[in-house]
Short mmCIF file of C-alpha atoms and ligand atoms in Angstrom, two decimals:
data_model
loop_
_atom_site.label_atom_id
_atom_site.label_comp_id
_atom_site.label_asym_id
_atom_site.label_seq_id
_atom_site.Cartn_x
_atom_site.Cartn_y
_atom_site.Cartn_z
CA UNK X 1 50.32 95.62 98.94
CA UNK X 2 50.65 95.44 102.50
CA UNK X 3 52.66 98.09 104.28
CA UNK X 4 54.46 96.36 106.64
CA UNK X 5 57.49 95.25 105.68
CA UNK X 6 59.99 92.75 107.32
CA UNK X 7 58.62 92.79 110.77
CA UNK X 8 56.52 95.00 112.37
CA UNK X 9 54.38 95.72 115.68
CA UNK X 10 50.27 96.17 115.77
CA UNK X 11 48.51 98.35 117.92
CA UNK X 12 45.08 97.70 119.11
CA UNK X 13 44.23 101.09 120.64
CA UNK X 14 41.21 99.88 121.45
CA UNK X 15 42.66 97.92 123.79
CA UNK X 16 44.77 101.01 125.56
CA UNK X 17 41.96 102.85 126.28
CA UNK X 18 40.23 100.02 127.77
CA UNK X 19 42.98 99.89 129.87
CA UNK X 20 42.75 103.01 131.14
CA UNK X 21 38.99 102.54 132.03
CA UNK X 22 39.99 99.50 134.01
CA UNK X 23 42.59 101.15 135.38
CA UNK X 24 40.55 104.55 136.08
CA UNK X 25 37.67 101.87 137.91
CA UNK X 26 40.12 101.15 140.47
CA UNK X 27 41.57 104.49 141.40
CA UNK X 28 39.91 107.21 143.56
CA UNK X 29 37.34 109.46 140.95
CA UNK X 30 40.05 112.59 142.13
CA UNK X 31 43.00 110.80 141.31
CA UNK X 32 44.78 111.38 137.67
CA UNK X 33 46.32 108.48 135.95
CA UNK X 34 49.93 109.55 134.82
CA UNK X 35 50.96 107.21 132.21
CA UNK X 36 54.84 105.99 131.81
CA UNK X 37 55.34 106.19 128.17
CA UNK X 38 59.11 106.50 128.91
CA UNK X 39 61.34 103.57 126.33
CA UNK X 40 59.02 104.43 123.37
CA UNK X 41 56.02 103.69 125.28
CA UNK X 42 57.75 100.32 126.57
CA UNK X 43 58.07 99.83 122.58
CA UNK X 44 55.21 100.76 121.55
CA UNK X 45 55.85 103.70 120.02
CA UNK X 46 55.61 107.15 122.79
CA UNK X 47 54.62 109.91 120.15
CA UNK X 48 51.21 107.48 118.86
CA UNK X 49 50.68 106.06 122.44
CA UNK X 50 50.45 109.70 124.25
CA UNK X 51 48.63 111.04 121.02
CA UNK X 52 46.22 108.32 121.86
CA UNK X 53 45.76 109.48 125.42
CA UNK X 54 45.74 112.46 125.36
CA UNK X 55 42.74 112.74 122.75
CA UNK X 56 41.16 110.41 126.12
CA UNK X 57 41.53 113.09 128.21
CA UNK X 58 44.72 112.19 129.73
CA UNK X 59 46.80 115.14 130.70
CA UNK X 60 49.53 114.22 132.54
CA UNK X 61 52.46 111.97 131.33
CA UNK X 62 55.77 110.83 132.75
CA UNK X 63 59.54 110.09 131.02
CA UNK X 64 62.69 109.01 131.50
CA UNK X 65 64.44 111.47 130.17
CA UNK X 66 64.58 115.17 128.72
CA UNK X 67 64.96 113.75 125.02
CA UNK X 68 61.56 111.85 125.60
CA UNK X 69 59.43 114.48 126.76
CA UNK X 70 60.95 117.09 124.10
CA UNK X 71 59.98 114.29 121.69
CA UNK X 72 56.32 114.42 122.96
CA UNK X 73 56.24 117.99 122.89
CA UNK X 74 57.19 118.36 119.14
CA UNK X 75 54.06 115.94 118.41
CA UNK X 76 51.77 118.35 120.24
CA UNK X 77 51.65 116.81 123.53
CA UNK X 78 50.44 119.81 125.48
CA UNK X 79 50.26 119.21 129.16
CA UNK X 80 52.02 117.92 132.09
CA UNK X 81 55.86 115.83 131.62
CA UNK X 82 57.37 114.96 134.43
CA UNK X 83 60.90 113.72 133.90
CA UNK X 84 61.27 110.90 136.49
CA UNK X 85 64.99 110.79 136.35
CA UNK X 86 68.56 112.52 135.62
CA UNK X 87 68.85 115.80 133.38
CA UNK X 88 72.21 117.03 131.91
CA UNK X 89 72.52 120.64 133.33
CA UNK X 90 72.94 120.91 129.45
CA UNK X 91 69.41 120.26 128.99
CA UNK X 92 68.22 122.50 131.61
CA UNK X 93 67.64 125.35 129.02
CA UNK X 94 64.77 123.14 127.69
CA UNK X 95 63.29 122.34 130.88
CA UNK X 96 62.24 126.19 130.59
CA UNK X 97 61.50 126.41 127.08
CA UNK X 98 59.51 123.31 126.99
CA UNK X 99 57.91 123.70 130.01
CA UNK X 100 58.92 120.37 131.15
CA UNK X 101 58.81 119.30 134.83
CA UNK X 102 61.87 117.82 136.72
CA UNK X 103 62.28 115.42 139.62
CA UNK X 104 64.61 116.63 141.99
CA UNK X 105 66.76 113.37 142.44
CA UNK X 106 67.92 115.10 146.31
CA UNK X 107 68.94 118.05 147.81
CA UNK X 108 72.35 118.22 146.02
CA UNK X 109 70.32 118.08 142.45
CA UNK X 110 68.10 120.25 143.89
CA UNK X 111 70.34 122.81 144.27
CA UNK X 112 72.02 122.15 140.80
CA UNK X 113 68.60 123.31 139.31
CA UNK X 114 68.10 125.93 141.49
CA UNK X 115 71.68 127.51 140.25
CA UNK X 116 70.01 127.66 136.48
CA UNK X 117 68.45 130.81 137.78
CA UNK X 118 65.29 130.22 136.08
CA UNK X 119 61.89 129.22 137.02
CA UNK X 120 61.66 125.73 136.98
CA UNK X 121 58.60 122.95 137.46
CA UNK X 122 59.69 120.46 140.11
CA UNK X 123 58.48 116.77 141.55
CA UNK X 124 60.32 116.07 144.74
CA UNK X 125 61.59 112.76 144.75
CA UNK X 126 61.18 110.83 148.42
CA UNK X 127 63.35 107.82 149.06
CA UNK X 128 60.84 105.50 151.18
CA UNK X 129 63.06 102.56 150.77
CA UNK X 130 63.98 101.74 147.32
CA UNK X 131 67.43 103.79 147.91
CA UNK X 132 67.80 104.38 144.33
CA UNK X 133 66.71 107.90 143.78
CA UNK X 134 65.23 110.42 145.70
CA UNK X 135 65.80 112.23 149.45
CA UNK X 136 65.62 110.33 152.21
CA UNK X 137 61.94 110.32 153.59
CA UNK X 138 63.16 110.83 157.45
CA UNK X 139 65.22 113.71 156.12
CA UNK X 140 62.67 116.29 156.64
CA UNK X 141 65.06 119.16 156.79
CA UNK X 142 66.83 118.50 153.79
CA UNK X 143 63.40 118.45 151.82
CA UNK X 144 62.24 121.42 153.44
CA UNK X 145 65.42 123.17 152.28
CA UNK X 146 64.26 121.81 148.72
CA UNK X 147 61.22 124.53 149.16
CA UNK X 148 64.05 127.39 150.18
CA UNK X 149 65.18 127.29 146.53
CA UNK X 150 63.79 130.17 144.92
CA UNK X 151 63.71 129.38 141.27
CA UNK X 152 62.26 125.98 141.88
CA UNK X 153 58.11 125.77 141.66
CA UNK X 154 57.32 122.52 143.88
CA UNK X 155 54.41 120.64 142.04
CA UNK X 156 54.33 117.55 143.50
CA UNK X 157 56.09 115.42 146.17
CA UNK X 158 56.28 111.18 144.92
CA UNK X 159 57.82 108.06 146.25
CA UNK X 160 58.34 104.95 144.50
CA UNK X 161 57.38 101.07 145.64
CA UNK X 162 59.95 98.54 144.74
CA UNK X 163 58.40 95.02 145.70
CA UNK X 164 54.70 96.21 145.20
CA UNK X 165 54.33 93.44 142.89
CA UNK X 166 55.57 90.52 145.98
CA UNK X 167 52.34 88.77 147.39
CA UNK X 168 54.33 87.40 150.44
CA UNK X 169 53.78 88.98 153.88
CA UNK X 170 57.33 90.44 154.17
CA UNK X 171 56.94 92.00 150.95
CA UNK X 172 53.61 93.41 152.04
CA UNK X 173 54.74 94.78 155.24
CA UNK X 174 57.85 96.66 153.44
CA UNK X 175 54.89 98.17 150.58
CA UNK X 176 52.61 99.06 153.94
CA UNK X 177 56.22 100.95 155.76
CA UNK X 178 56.94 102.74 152.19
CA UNK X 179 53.59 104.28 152.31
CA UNK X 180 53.32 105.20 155.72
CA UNK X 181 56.96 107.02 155.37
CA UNK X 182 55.53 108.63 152.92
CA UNK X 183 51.90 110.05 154.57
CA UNK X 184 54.10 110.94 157.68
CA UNK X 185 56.46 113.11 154.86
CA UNK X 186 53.60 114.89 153.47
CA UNK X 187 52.03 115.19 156.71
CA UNK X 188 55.16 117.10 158.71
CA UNK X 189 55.24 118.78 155.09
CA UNK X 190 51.60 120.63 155.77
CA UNK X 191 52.53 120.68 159.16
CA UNK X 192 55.11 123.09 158.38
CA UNK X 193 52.84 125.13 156.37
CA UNK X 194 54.05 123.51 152.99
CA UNK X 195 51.28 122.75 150.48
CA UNK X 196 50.07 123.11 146.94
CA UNK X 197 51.92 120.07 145.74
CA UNK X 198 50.26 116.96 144.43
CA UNK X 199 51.71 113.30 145.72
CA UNK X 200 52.19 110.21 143.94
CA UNK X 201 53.73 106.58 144.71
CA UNK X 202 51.76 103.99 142.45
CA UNK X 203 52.67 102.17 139.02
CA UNK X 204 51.05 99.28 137.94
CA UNK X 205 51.56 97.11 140.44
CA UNK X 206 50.77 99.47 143.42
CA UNK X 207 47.31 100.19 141.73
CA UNK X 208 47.06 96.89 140.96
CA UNK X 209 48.16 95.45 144.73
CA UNK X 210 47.47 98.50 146.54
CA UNK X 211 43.85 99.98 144.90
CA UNK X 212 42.82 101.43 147.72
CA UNK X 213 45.36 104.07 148.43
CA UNK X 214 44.04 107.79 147.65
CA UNK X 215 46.63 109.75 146.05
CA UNK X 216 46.54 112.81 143.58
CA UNK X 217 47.97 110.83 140.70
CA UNK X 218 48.77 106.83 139.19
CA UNK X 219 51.91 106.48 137.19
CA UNK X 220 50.54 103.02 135.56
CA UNK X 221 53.59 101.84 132.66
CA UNK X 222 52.96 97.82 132.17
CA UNK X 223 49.36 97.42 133.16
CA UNK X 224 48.01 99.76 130.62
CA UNK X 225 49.99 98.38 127.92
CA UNK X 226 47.54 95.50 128.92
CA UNK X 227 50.55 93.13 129.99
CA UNK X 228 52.12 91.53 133.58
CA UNK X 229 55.47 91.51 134.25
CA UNK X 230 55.92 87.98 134.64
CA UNK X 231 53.53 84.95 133.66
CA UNK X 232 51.58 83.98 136.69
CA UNK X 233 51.71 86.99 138.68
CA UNK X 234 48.63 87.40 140.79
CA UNK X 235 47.07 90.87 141.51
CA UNK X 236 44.56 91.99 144.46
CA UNK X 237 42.55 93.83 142.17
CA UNK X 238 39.62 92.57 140.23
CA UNK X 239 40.91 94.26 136.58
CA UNK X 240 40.35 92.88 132.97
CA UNK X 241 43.78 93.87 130.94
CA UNK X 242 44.30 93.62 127.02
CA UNK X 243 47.56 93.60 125.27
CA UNK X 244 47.94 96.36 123.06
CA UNK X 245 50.95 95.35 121.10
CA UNK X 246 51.62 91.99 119.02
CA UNK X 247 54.91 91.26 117.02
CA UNK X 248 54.91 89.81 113.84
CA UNK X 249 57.19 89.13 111.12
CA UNK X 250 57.37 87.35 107.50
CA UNK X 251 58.53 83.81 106.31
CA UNK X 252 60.60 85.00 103.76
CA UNK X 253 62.28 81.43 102.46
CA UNK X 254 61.63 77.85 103.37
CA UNK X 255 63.89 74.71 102.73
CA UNK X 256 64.65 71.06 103.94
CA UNK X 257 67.16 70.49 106.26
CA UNK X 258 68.29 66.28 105.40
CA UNK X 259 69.54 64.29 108.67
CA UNK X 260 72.65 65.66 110.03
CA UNK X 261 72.72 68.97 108.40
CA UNK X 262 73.03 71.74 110.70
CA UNK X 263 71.88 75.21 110.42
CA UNK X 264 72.72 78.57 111.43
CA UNK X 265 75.72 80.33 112.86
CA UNK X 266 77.71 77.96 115.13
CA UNK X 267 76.06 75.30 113.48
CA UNK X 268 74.13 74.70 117.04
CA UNK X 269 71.32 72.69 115.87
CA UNK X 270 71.69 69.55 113.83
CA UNK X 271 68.63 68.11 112.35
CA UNK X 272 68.00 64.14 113.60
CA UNK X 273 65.83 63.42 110.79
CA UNK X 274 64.52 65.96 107.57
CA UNK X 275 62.86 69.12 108.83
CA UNK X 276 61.34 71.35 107.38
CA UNK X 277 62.60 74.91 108.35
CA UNK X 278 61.53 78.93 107.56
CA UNK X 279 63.26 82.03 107.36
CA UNK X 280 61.94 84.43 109.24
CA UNK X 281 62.85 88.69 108.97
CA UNK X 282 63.36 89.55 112.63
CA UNK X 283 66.34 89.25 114.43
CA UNK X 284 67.88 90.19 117.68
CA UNK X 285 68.27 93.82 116.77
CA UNK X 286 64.87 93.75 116.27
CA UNK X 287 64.12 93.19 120.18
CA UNK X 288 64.13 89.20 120.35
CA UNK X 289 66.45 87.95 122.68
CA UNK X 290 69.61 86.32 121.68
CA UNK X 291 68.82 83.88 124.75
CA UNK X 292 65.39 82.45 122.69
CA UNK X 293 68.21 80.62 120.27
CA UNK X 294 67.10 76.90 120.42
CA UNK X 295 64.63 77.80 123.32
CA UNK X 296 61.70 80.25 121.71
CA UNK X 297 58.95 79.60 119.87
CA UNK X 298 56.55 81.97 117.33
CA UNK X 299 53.34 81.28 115.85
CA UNK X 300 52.88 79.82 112.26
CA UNK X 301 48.93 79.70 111.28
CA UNK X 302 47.76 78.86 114.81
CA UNK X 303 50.58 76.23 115.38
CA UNK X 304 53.76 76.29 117.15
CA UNK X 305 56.68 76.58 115.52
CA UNK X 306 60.19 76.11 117.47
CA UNK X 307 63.09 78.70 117.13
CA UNK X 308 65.83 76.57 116.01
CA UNK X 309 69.97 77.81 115.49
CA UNK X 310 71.32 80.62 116.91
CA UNK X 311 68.74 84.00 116.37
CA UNK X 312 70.81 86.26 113.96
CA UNK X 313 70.88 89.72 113.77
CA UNK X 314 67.80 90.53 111.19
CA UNK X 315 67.00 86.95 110.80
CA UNK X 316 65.62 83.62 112.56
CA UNK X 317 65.12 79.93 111.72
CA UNK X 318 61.77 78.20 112.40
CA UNK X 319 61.33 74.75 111.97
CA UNK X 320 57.85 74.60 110.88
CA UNK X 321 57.84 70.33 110.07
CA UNK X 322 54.59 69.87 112.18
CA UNK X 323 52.71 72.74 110.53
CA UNK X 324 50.50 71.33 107.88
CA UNK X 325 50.87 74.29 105.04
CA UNK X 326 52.93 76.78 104.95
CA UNK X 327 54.74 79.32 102.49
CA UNK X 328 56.72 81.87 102.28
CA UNK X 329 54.51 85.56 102.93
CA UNK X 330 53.13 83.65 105.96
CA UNK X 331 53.06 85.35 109.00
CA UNK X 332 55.25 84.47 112.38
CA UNK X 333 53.26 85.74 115.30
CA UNK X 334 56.14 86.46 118.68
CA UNK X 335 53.74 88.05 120.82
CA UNK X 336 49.98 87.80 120.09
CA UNK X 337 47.93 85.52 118.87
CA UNK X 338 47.75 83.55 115.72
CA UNK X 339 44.59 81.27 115.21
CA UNK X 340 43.11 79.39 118.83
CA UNK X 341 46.97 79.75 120.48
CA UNK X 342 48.74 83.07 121.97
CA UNK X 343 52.25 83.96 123.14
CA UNK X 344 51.48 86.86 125.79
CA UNK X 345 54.57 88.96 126.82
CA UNK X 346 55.05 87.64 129.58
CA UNK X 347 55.14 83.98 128.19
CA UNK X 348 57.78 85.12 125.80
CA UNK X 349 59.73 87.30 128.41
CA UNK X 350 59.94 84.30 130.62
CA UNK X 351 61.47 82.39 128.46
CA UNK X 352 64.32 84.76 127.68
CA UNK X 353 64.75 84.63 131.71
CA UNK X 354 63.34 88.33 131.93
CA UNK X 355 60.41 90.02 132.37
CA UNK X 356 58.03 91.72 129.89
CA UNK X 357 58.90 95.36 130.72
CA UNK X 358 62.57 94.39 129.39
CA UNK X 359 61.23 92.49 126.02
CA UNK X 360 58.91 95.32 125.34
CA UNK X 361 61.09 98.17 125.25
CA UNK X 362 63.89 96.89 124.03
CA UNK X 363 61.85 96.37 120.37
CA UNK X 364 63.98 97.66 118.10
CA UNK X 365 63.43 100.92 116.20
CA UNK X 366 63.31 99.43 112.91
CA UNK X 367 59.95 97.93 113.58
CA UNK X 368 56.65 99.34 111.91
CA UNK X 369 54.25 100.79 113.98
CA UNK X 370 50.50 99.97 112.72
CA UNK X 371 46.98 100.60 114.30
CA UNK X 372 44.89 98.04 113.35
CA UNK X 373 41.91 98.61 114.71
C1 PLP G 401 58.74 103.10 135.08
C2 PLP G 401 58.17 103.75 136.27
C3 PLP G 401 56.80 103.64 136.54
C4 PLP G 401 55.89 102.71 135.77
O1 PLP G 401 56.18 101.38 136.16
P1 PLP G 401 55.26 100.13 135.79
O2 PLP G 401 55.65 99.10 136.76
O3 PLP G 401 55.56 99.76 134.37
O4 PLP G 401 53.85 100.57 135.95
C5 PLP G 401 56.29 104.36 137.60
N1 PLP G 401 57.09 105.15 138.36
C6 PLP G 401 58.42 105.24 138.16
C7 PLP G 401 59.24 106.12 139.05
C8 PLP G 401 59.01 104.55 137.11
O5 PLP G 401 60.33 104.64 136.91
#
């Protein structure tokens, strides 16, 4: 009996560490990829995607959060987690005990973790023009106060690019001003006698746009899950990327739908003429959009088969009319590929009007996880 229930995700792990070759072929031989495995691993599951890495050789990870890199702890995880965003004070107790590293959002947080008392790993955050988090790169006095904090043990200083991923010249000229805020930072930094701290300010996209930058670490999320952001994004670099993750589920009941009848909640689609239609197990808690009602499409033995009525919860409606033989225990391929055809992420992300990041990890929790290579 197959294991994998109602719907479930494959994992060709393969694939990932490919990935990370390609990824390591752009980058300088000194430089340390960093892998985002924060939201699950972007779905794919964090404590089997850093497992995966880290037997590699990857030693170095980043999170969103302090639950996430206590999670990767307790599966044996063993070196570097930097948190890239806000911890409760609550939590800062297991900053300590799990010897966690913390980006210090500004000076304000800063101080906040300073006034735990203990020793604490930190990542300064540097604001080059994304204004989200971070101190303000021209604020060199504020950051050098940062250092004045006893208790805090400055690691590493990192910026992050927000339009890395734009081709156009403007967008290129506001990447090109992030980074060179950022070298003059570091540079009044040693200037001032402050060292020992590693620097950072690619994901996928600045590796991918911007290879030839020579910084201490990559913080690649997206492009080592083997995906794009959005379908028909173009990158500089000359890089060979393979999905990792496919999502599949089960026809679990198939029926005729006679002219007029309508199916689903809301009754939004009325068949025209008999169709053939299939239950599927996946549903929007699972991870597919709501917005794919009467607009997405999955994968029935190498054919296309339209989503059709409003997604529900746990379940779907195909209508599989065109698809010579089918029966229930056949598969429905979301993302992946199913005989000659493939839905990438991307494909399906733009369709839901978002981008694959979102799609990926948002897949729901009650998903199986299987290697399959
Ligand atoms: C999520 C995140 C990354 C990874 O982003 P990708 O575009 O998926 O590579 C890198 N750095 C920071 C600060 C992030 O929040």
């Amino acid at each position: 009996m197959n294991q994998r229930g109602r719907a479930w995700i494959e994992l060709n792990l393969d694939h990932l560490l490919h990935n990370v070759k390609q990824i390591r072929n752009l980058i300088p031989a000194n430089c340390a990829v960093m892998p985002a495995v924060k939201a699950n691993a972007y779905g794919h599951g964090a404590v089997l995607i850093a497992r995966a890495l880290q037997e590699a050789g990857i030693n170095d990870f980043c999170v969103a959060c302090a639950d996430e890199a206590i999670e990767l702890r307790e599966a044996g995880i063993t070196g570097q987690i930097l948190i890239l965003g806000y911890t409760s004070p609550y939590q800062f107790p297991d900053l300590v005990s799990y010897s966690l590293t913390q980006t210090a959002l500004d000076i304000s947080y800063a101080r906040l973790l300073n006034d735990y008392g203990q020793p604490i790993n930190v990542h300064i955050g540097i604001d080059t023009g994304m204004h989200r988090l971070g101190e303000r790169s021209d604020n060199i006095e504020a950051i050098c106060d940062i250092w004045r904090l006893t208790n805090l043990k400055i690691t590493g200083v990192f910026s992050h690019l927000c339009v890395s991923d734009g081709r156009s010249k403007a967008k290129k000229t506001f990447t090109l001003e992030q980074i060179k805020q950022f070298n003059q930072l570091v540079k009044a930094l040693h200037q001032r006698g402050l060292g020992g701290f590693k620097t950072h300010i690619q994901g996928s996209y600045g590796i991918l746009n911007y290879p030839f930058l020579r910084y201490d670490y990559v913080r690649p999320g997206i492009a080592l899950y083997g995906v794009l952001s959005s379908e028909g994004d173009k990158v500089a670099a000359n890089v060979d990327l393979r999905p990792v993750l496919s999502l599949k589920s089960l026809i679990t009941s198939i029926k005729t739908l006679y002219p007029g009848e309508s199916a689903g909640y809301g009754l939004t689609y009325t068949a025209a003429e008999e169709r053939k239609t299939a239950a599927v197990s996946i549903g929007y808690a699972d991870g597919i959009p709501r917005e794919l009602s009467n607009r997405g499409y999955a994968l029935v033995n190498g054919h296309e088969a339209p989503i059709i009525g409003r997604i529900c919860m746990d379940q779907l409606m195909l209508d599989i009319s065109n698809i010579p033989t089918v029966s229930s225990g056949d598969e429905a391929v979301f993302i992946g590929c199913s005989g000659r055809r493939e839905i990438t992420a991307a494909a399906f992300a733009d369709r839901a009007n978002t981008i694959s990041n979102e799609v990926l990890s948002r897949l729901g929790s009650r998903l199986k996880r299987i290697c399959t290579d």
